[in-house]
Structures are given as structure tokens and as C-alpha cells.
Short mmCIF file of C-alpha atoms and ligand atoms in Angstrom, two decimals:
data_model
loop_
_atom_site.label_atom_id
_atom_site.label_comp_id
_atom_site.label_asym_id
_atom_site.label_seq_id
_atom_site.Cartn_x
_atom_site.Cartn_y
_atom_site.Cartn_z
CA UNK A 1 106.29 100.11 142.09
CA UNK A 2 104.71 103.43 143.01
CA UNK A 3 103.93 105.84 140.22
CA UNK A 4 103.75 109.59 140.46
CA UNK A 5 101.56 111.72 138.24
CA UNK A 6 103.20 112.38 134.91
CA UNK A 7 105.97 109.81 135.33
CA UNK A 8 104.44 106.90 133.40
CA UNK A 9 106.72 105.52 130.71
CA UNK A 10 105.11 105.72 127.26
CA UNK A 11 105.10 102.47 125.31
CA UNK A 12 104.77 103.69 121.72
CA UNK A 13 104.05 101.09 119.06
CA UNK A 14 106.13 102.56 116.24
CA UNK A 15 109.59 101.53 117.56
CA UNK A 16 108.24 98.01 118.11
CA UNK A 17 106.89 97.90 114.56
CA UNK A 18 110.16 99.23 113.17
CA UNK A 19 112.11 96.48 114.95
CA UNK A 20 109.73 93.86 113.52
CA UNK A 21 110.02 95.27 109.98
CA UNK A 22 113.82 95.45 110.29
CA UNK A 23 113.87 91.75 111.18
CA UNK A 24 111.53 90.92 108.27
CA UNK A 25 113.53 92.85 105.63
CA UNK A 26 116.29 90.24 105.06
CA UNK A 27 113.70 87.46 104.97
CA UNK A 28 111.72 89.31 102.29
CA UNK A 29 114.95 89.92 100.39
CA UNK A 30 115.86 86.22 100.61
CA UNK A 31 112.46 85.26 99.21
CA UNK A 32 112.83 87.67 96.30
CA UNK A 33 116.38 86.44 95.67
CA UNK A 34 115.03 82.95 95.10
CA UNK A 35 112.40 84.29 92.71
CA UNK A 36 109.48 84.33 95.14
CA UNK A 37 107.98 87.81 95.42
CA UNK A 38 105.68 87.68 98.46
CA UNK A 39 102.04 88.55 97.84
CA UNK A 40 99.50 89.96 100.31
CA UNK A 41 95.92 89.86 99.02
CA UNK A 42 93.07 92.01 100.30
CA UNK A 43 89.29 91.74 99.84
CA UNK A 44 87.08 94.71 100.64
CA UNK A 45 83.30 94.48 100.49
CA UNK A 46 81.52 97.82 100.22
CA UNK A 47 82.77 101.36 100.72
CA UNK A 48 82.99 101.94 104.46
CA UNK A 49 85.63 104.66 104.68
CA UNK A 50 87.41 103.29 107.81
CA UNK A 51 87.64 99.79 106.27
CA UNK A 52 88.80 101.20 102.95
CA UNK A 53 91.43 103.20 104.82
CA UNK A 54 92.70 100.11 106.68
CA UNK A 55 92.94 98.16 103.41
CA UNK A 56 94.73 101.02 101.66
CA UNK A 57 97.25 101.27 104.51
CA UNK A 58 98.01 97.52 104.27
CA UNK A 59 98.36 97.72 100.47
CA UNK A 60 100.72 100.70 100.71
CA UNK A 61 102.86 98.95 103.30
CA UNK A 62 102.89 95.80 101.17
CA UNK A 63 104.12 97.75 98.16
CA UNK A 64 106.73 99.56 100.26
CA UNK A 65 108.05 96.18 101.48
CA UNK A 66 108.29 94.79 97.93
CA UNK A 67 105.18 92.59 98.08
CA UNK A 68 102.62 92.32 95.34
CA UNK A 69 99.23 93.41 96.66
CA UNK A 70 96.38 91.86 94.63
CA UNK A 71 93.08 93.41 95.63
CA UNK A 72 89.42 92.52 95.09
CA UNK A 73 86.82 95.20 95.75
CA UNK A 74 83.24 93.94 95.89
CA UNK A 75 80.17 96.15 95.82
CA UNK A 76 78.28 96.86 99.05
CA UNK A 77 75.39 94.68 97.76
CA UNK A 78 77.67 91.67 97.10
CA UNK A 79 76.05 88.34 97.95
CA UNK A 80 77.53 85.60 100.10
CA UNK A 81 78.27 83.68 96.88
CA UNK A 82 80.18 86.70 95.53
CA UNK A 83 82.30 86.86 98.69
CA UNK A 84 82.94 83.12 98.68
CA UNK A 85 84.00 83.37 95.02
CA UNK A 86 86.47 86.14 95.92
CA UNK A 87 87.85 84.05 98.79
CA UNK A 88 88.22 81.06 96.45
CA UNK A 89 90.04 83.25 93.92
CA UNK A 90 92.55 84.34 96.58
CA UNK A 91 92.91 80.77 97.86
CA UNK A 92 93.80 79.62 94.34
CA UNK A 93 95.92 82.59 93.26
CA UNK A 94 99.53 81.60 92.83
CA UNK A 95 100.78 85.15 93.50
CA UNK A 96 98.94 85.36 96.85
CA UNK A 97 100.78 83.91 99.85
CA UNK A 98 98.36 85.29 102.43
CA UNK A 99 95.25 87.45 102.36
CA UNK A 100 92.52 88.97 104.45
CA UNK A 101 88.83 89.67 104.15
CA UNK A 102 88.45 93.10 105.74
CA UNK A 103 86.08 93.11 108.73
CA UNK A 104 83.29 94.20 109.09
CA UNK A 105 81.39 93.08 106.01
CA UNK A 106 77.89 94.36 105.10
CA UNK A 107 75.03 92.73 107.04
CA UNK A 108 73.92 90.37 104.23
CA UNK A 109 77.37 88.71 104.33
CA UNK A 110 78.06 85.98 106.88
CA UNK A 111 81.64 86.92 107.82
CA UNK A 112 82.28 83.78 109.89
CA UNK A 113 81.19 81.51 107.04
CA UNK A 114 83.47 83.41 104.65
CA UNK A 115 86.36 83.17 107.13
CA UNK A 116 85.84 79.41 107.31
CA UNK A 117 86.36 79.25 103.53
CA UNK A 118 89.78 80.95 103.74
CA UNK A 119 92.73 78.57 103.24
CA UNK A 120 94.09 78.44 106.86
CA UNK A 121 97.66 78.58 105.54
CA UNK A 122 96.87 81.86 103.75
CA UNK A 123 94.98 83.33 106.74
CA UNK A 124 97.10 86.42 107.44
CA UNK A 125 94.86 87.59 110.32
CA UNK A 126 95.24 84.24 112.13
CA UNK A 127 91.52 84.22 112.86
CA UNK A 128 90.45 81.07 110.99
CA UNK A 129 89.05 78.50 113.48
CA UNK A 130 91.89 76.11 112.60
CA UNK A 131 94.46 78.76 113.52
CA UNK A 132 92.61 79.68 116.73
CA UNK A 133 92.72 75.95 117.50
CA UNK A 134 96.45 75.87 116.80
CA UNK A 135 96.86 78.82 119.18
CA UNK A 136 94.86 77.04 121.89
CA UNK A 137 97.01 73.92 121.45
CA UNK A 138 100.32 75.80 121.21
CA UNK A 139 100.90 74.60 117.65
CA UNK A 140 102.75 76.68 115.04
CA UNK A 141 100.59 78.84 112.77
CA UNK A 142 99.58 82.44 112.15
CA UNK A 143 98.75 84.17 115.44
CA UNK A 144 96.06 86.89 115.54
CA UNK A 145 97.89 90.13 114.84
CA UNK A 146 96.75 92.43 117.66
CA UNK A 147 97.46 89.90 120.45
CA UNK A 148 100.84 89.07 118.88
CA UNK A 149 101.58 92.80 118.66
CA UNK A 150 100.76 93.27 122.36
CA UNK A 151 103.11 90.46 123.37
CA UNK A 152 105.85 92.02 121.19
CA UNK A 153 105.18 95.45 122.69
CA UNK A 154 105.49 94.20 126.27
CA UNK A 155 108.70 92.33 125.41
CA UNK A 156 110.13 95.37 123.61
CA UNK A 157 109.63 97.55 126.69
CA UNK A 158 111.02 94.84 129.02
CA UNK A 159 107.74 94.30 130.80
CA UNK A 160 108.25 90.76 132.06
CA UNK A 161 104.88 89.09 132.44
CA UNK A 162 105.99 85.54 133.27
CA UNK A 163 104.50 84.58 136.61
CA UNK A 164 102.72 87.92 136.93
CA UNK A 165 99.02 88.77 136.97
CA UNK A 166 97.68 90.05 133.68
CA UNK A 167 94.03 91.07 133.51
CA UNK A 168 92.31 91.44 130.13
CA UNK A 169 89.12 93.49 129.99
CA UNK A 170 87.16 91.90 127.12
CA UNK A 171 86.88 88.41 125.61
CA UNK A 172 86.25 89.34 121.97
CA UNK A 173 87.51 87.04 119.26
CA UNK A 174 89.98 89.45 117.65
CA UNK A 175 91.61 90.60 120.87
CA UNK A 176 90.77 89.48 124.40
CA UNK A 177 90.22 85.78 123.84
CA UNK A 178 93.25 85.03 121.65
CA UNK A 179 95.41 87.32 123.83
CA UNK A 180 94.50 85.24 126.89
CA UNK A 181 95.53 82.07 125.04
CA UNK A 182 98.78 83.66 123.86
CA UNK A 183 99.93 85.18 127.15
CA UNK A 184 99.23 81.99 129.09
CA UNK A 185 101.40 79.88 126.78
CA UNK A 186 104.51 78.26 128.22
CA UNK A 187 107.11 80.63 126.73
CA UNK A 188 109.51 83.15 128.28
CA UNK A 189 107.66 86.23 126.99
CA UNK A 190 104.29 84.78 128.05
CA UNK A 191 103.77 82.40 131.02
CA UNK A 192 101.46 84.90 132.75
CA UNK A 193 98.66 84.30 135.25
CA UNK A 194 95.87 85.57 132.99
CA UNK A 195 92.40 86.63 134.09
CA UNK A 196 89.74 87.63 131.56
CA UNK A 197 86.83 89.85 132.64
CA UNK A 198 83.76 90.91 130.66
CA UNK A 199 80.12 91.92 131.07
CA UNK A 200 79.46 88.69 132.96
CA UNK A 201 81.76 89.89 135.78
CA UNK A 202 79.86 92.75 137.39
CA UNK A 203 82.68 93.62 139.78
CA UNK A 204 85.46 93.41 137.18
CA UNK A 205 87.50 96.25 138.83
CA UNK A 206 88.21 93.79 141.66
CA UNK A 207 90.36 91.90 139.15
CA UNK A 208 91.92 94.82 137.28
CA UNK A 209 92.83 96.44 140.60
CA UNK A 210 95.00 93.56 141.68
CA UNK A 211 96.65 92.98 138.29
CA UNK A 212 100.21 94.04 137.50
CA UNK A 213 99.39 94.40 133.80
CA UNK A 214 95.96 95.43 132.49
CA UNK A 215 94.94 95.21 128.83
CA UNK A 216 91.82 97.11 127.83
CA UNK A 217 90.08 95.25 125.00
CA UNK A 218 86.42 96.23 125.34
CA UNK A 219 85.78 98.88 122.70
CA UNK A 220 84.02 101.08 125.30
CA UNK A 221 85.51 104.60 125.41
CA UNK A 222 86.97 105.55 128.78
CA UNK A 223 85.90 102.30 130.48
CA UNK A 224 89.26 101.85 132.26
CA UNK A 225 89.78 104.59 134.84
CA UNK A 226 92.45 105.25 137.51
CA UNK A 227 90.27 103.88 140.31
CA UNK A 228 90.31 100.50 138.54
CA UNK A 229 94.09 100.25 138.82
CA UNK A 230 96.80 99.69 141.36
CA UNK A 231 99.63 102.28 141.36
CA UNK A 232 102.61 101.14 139.29
CA UNK A 233 100.52 99.00 136.95
CA UNK A 234 101.39 98.57 133.25
CA UNK A 235 98.44 99.52 131.02
CA UNK A 236 97.94 98.50 127.40
CA UNK A 237 95.08 100.13 125.51
CA UNK A 238 93.81 97.86 122.74
CA UNK A 239 90.13 98.73 122.54
CA UNK A 240 89.02 101.73 120.54
CA UNK A 241 85.82 103.03 119.04
CA UNK A 242 85.52 105.43 116.13
CA UNK A 243 82.96 108.21 116.20
CA UNK A 244 83.26 109.64 112.73
CA UNK A 245 86.97 110.30 112.40
CA UNK A 246 87.51 110.60 116.17
CA UNK A 247 89.24 107.69 117.82
CA UNK A 248 88.02 107.04 121.34
CA UNK A 249 90.24 104.70 123.41
CA UNK A 250 89.10 102.42 126.23
CA UNK A 251 91.74 103.88 128.54
CA UNK A 252 90.86 107.13 130.29
CA UNK A 253 93.82 109.50 129.95
CA UNK A 254 94.05 109.97 133.74
CA UNK A 255 95.34 106.37 133.97
CA UNK A 256 98.72 107.88 133.07
CA UNK A 257 98.84 109.30 136.60
CA UNK A 258 98.66 105.84 138.17
CA UNK A 259 100.57 103.65 135.72
CA UNK A 260 104.30 102.96 135.63
CA UNK A 261 104.06 102.38 131.87
CA UNK A 262 101.21 102.92 129.41
CA UNK A 263 100.54 102.88 125.68
CA UNK A 264 99.83 106.31 124.12
CA UNK A 265 96.26 107.14 123.17
CA UNK A 266 97.24 107.04 119.49
CA UNK A 267 100.10 104.98 118.08
CA UNK A 268 100.21 102.25 120.71
CA UNK A 269 98.86 98.86 119.71
CA UNK A 270 97.89 99.83 116.13
CA UNK A 271 101.39 99.96 114.59
CA UNK A 272 102.34 96.63 116.19
CA UNK A 273 99.23 94.99 114.74
CA UNK A 274 100.19 95.81 111.16
CA UNK A 275 103.78 94.70 111.76
CA UNK A 276 102.59 91.30 112.99
CA UNK A 277 100.31 91.00 109.97
CA UNK A 278 103.38 91.24 107.75
CA UNK A 279 105.14 88.75 110.02
CA UNK A 280 102.34 86.28 109.28
CA UNK A 281 102.53 87.12 105.55
CA UNK A 282 106.30 86.51 105.40
CA UNK A 283 105.91 83.19 107.22
CA UNK A 284 103.19 82.15 104.77
CA UNK A 285 105.44 83.11 101.84
CA UNK A 286 108.35 81.16 103.33
CA UNK A 287 106.13 78.10 103.77
CA UNK A 288 104.95 78.29 100.17
CA UNK A 289 108.50 78.86 98.92
CA UNK A 290 109.80 75.96 101.03
CA UNK A 291 112.23 78.14 102.97
CA UNK A 292 113.80 76.81 106.18
CA UNK A 293 111.58 75.36 108.86
CA UNK A 294 108.67 77.74 108.14
N1 NAP B 301 94.26 98.66 117.83
C1 NAP B 301 94.08 97.66 116.99
O1 NAP B 301 94.86 97.43 116.08
C2 NAP B 301 92.89 96.78 117.19
C3 NAP B 301 92.75 95.59 116.50
C4 NAP B 301 91.67 94.75 116.75
C5 NAP B 301 90.70 95.16 117.64
N2 NAP B 301 90.81 96.38 118.26
C6 NAP B 301 89.79 96.85 119.19
O2 NAP B 301 89.75 96.01 120.31
C7 NAP B 301 88.45 96.01 120.86
C8 NAP B 301 88.03 94.58 121.07
O3 NAP B 301 87.89 93.93 119.82
P1 NAP B 301 87.07 92.59 119.73
O4 NAP B 301 86.80 92.29 118.31
O5 NAP B 301 87.76 91.56 120.54
O6 NAP B 301 85.72 93.13 120.41
P2 NAP B 301 84.34 92.51 120.81
O7 NAP B 301 84.16 91.19 120.15
O8 NAP B 301 83.35 93.57 120.61
O9 NAP B 301 84.53 92.25 122.38
C9 NAP B 301 84.42 93.27 123.33
C10 NAP B 301 84.56 92.64 124.70
O10 NAP B 301 84.48 93.65 125.69
C11 NAP B 301 83.57 93.27 126.69
N3 NAP B 301 82.86 94.43 127.22
C12 NAP B 301 82.16 95.34 126.50
N4 NAP B 301 81.60 96.25 127.33
C13 NAP B 301 81.96 95.90 128.59
C14 NAP B 301 81.66 96.41 129.87
N5 NAP B 301 80.91 97.52 130.02
N6 NAP B 301 82.17 95.80 130.95
C15 NAP B 301 82.93 94.71 130.81
N7 NAP B 301 83.24 94.14 129.61
C16 NAP B 301 82.75 94.74 128.52
C17 NAP B 301 82.59 92.33 126.02
O11 NAP B 301 82.01 91.49 126.99
P3 NAP B 301 80.93 90.34 126.62
O12 NAP B 301 81.73 89.25 125.95
O13 NAP B 301 80.40 89.91 127.93
O14 NAP B 301 79.94 90.97 125.70
C18 NAP B 301 83.48 91.61 125.03
O15 NAP B 301 84.05 90.47 125.60
C19 NAP B 301 87.60 96.81 119.88
O16 NAP B 301 87.49 98.12 120.39
C20 NAP B 301 88.41 96.83 118.62
O17 NAP B 301 88.16 98.00 117.86
C21 NAP B 301 91.90 97.18 118.07
#
């Protein structure tokens, strides 16, 4: 596949998200018809504006989809005991099928310890160690939303990855690491030969350059440049950093001149992440309502 400047296909996230929501709508309706209104809980600690914005967006989407959206807002000086009490409240709440503790939390809060206290069956982010273990073992359970969204995005745009080389730049716990587990699973839309590179691989471009699909998951603006890629590659930009309100992606915009297909700088992976979050929430609601095989 040789690419020519300006010819890269854009893989926008919104159509993927819309397809996911369209598939979820009848399942949400079926739950409501049997008297089970799905509930997505949110816990926000402090007043970080980006985190508050993310929580608000999830609440608004929940309401739009006919969910209840119970919310707990803790002060920025909340103690670990306060956060654990909020988690316990969500675990016990009958109207909450799934919930999340918005990351990051203030420095005095041990996020990992709080995550461990979340009921794994209500873990909408799929990040509880039990669910990461299920992912590693190929067992059913909530899958981390951004990796699941990337798999859905590639499938939506008919990028077959089975048997092909996928290189992931970054091994973080929300993106790179679970994505590697997911895309190497034995399934038709996965089954890839996955390589993960990070700061321990000084010559990481050697690996990205030979890959047919590259996923940037580092959170380092502009780290992935055209000289790190082979012409005709498929590029997915997952990593971003915020500087104030400016969103700075990992993928240098000139990569468009080399790639055959690429996610847009804004509106790529983000919309698919939120769609997968609601996929996890609906599955949790179906489990609690005893619907089908969920
Ligand atoms: N779009 C979305 O919806 C969405 C959702 C979730 C996350 N994200 C973004 O995805 C990114 C990754 O998230 P995360 O939580 O997995 O991040 P993380 O835990 O910070 O991991 C970043 C990874 O990138 C690697 N890395 C950093 N600088 C590098 C360099 N110069 N060369 C090579 N590797 C480098 C790190 O290597 P080491 O392990 O060696 O330190 C690490 O493995 C973040 O930017 C986050 O904002 C986006």
C-alpha cells in the first residue's frame, strides 16, 4: 500500500460511536420494558475542570440514553476513607448498575486502592484488577473502554488486523497494556501480532517502522512522526495531553502524508471510548436484571 500526501482515509470516531449506540438502544429499551432502568454512577473528587467536564459529558449521555445518573461529588480535600465510603455507597446502591471513579484523584487519595474496592461487576471502566485479569485470560467481563473503542474503530473501517503487525507505543494501564492483551486475543477482529514499545526500547522507531498498524498511546505530543512509519500504514492516535484547554495529540499531523488511514486529531478515539463505556454499563445492567446470557 503506497500512500500519497493528502490521500489518507480519515477514521472518525463519531460514526463508530453512533453504530454502537444504535445497537445499544433496543437493549436499553428492553431493560426499561422489564422495569429495570439502567443506572450509571459517577464519583468526582475535587474540582479539576477537565475531570468535571468528562463526568458531566458521561452524565449527559446517560440521561440522553434513559439511564439514571447518580453522582457523588467529594471535596478536593476528601480523605481516603471518604472516597472508600463513596465507592461503598455506589457498590451497594440498587439503582447503580455500573459506576466510575473519575481519574485522576487528588494526591492524598490512593486511586489504585479505591479502584480495588469497586465491585468488579459494577466496574464500568473495566480497570479493576479482576477485570484486567479476565482480559488477560480471555474471560468475559468489562473491557477497558479506550482499547475496546480502538478495536471497534479498526473493525468499523475494515482494517483487518488478524495476522498483521500492530505496534503500540506505550504500555500504560488505561491504554497500551490492555490494548495489547485485547488485540492479541484469538478472535476475528483481533488475532494480531502485537509489539509494545516504551521508554525501555530506545530504538522504538525500528518497530513502528515495520508495523502495518501503529497505535500511539504515550501522552507525549507529536512523538509519532512520519519518519517513524512505513508508507501505507494505518495510524490510530490514542495518546493526548492537555495544555490548558488545548489538546495536543501524540500523532504529528504530517503522518497524514504517509498513512493510508488515520484517526483525526480531534474526534478519533474519544467518541468510541464513551460508546464502549455505555456498552459496559448496558452489559452490567443486563447481568443485574438477569437478561439473556449477559
Ligand atoms: N482518547 C481517549 O479517550 C483516551 C482515554 C484514555 C487514555 N488516553 C490517553 O492515552 C495516553 C496513554 O494513557 P495511559 O494511562 O495508558 O498512559 P501512561 O500510563 O502515562 O503511559 C504512557 C506510556 O507511554 C510511554 N512513553 C512515554 N514517553 C515515551 C517516550 N518518549 N518514548 C517511548 N515511550 C514513551 C511510557 O513508557 P514507560 O512505561 O516506559 O514509562 C508509558 O508506557 C494518555 O495520553 C492518555 O491521556 C486517551
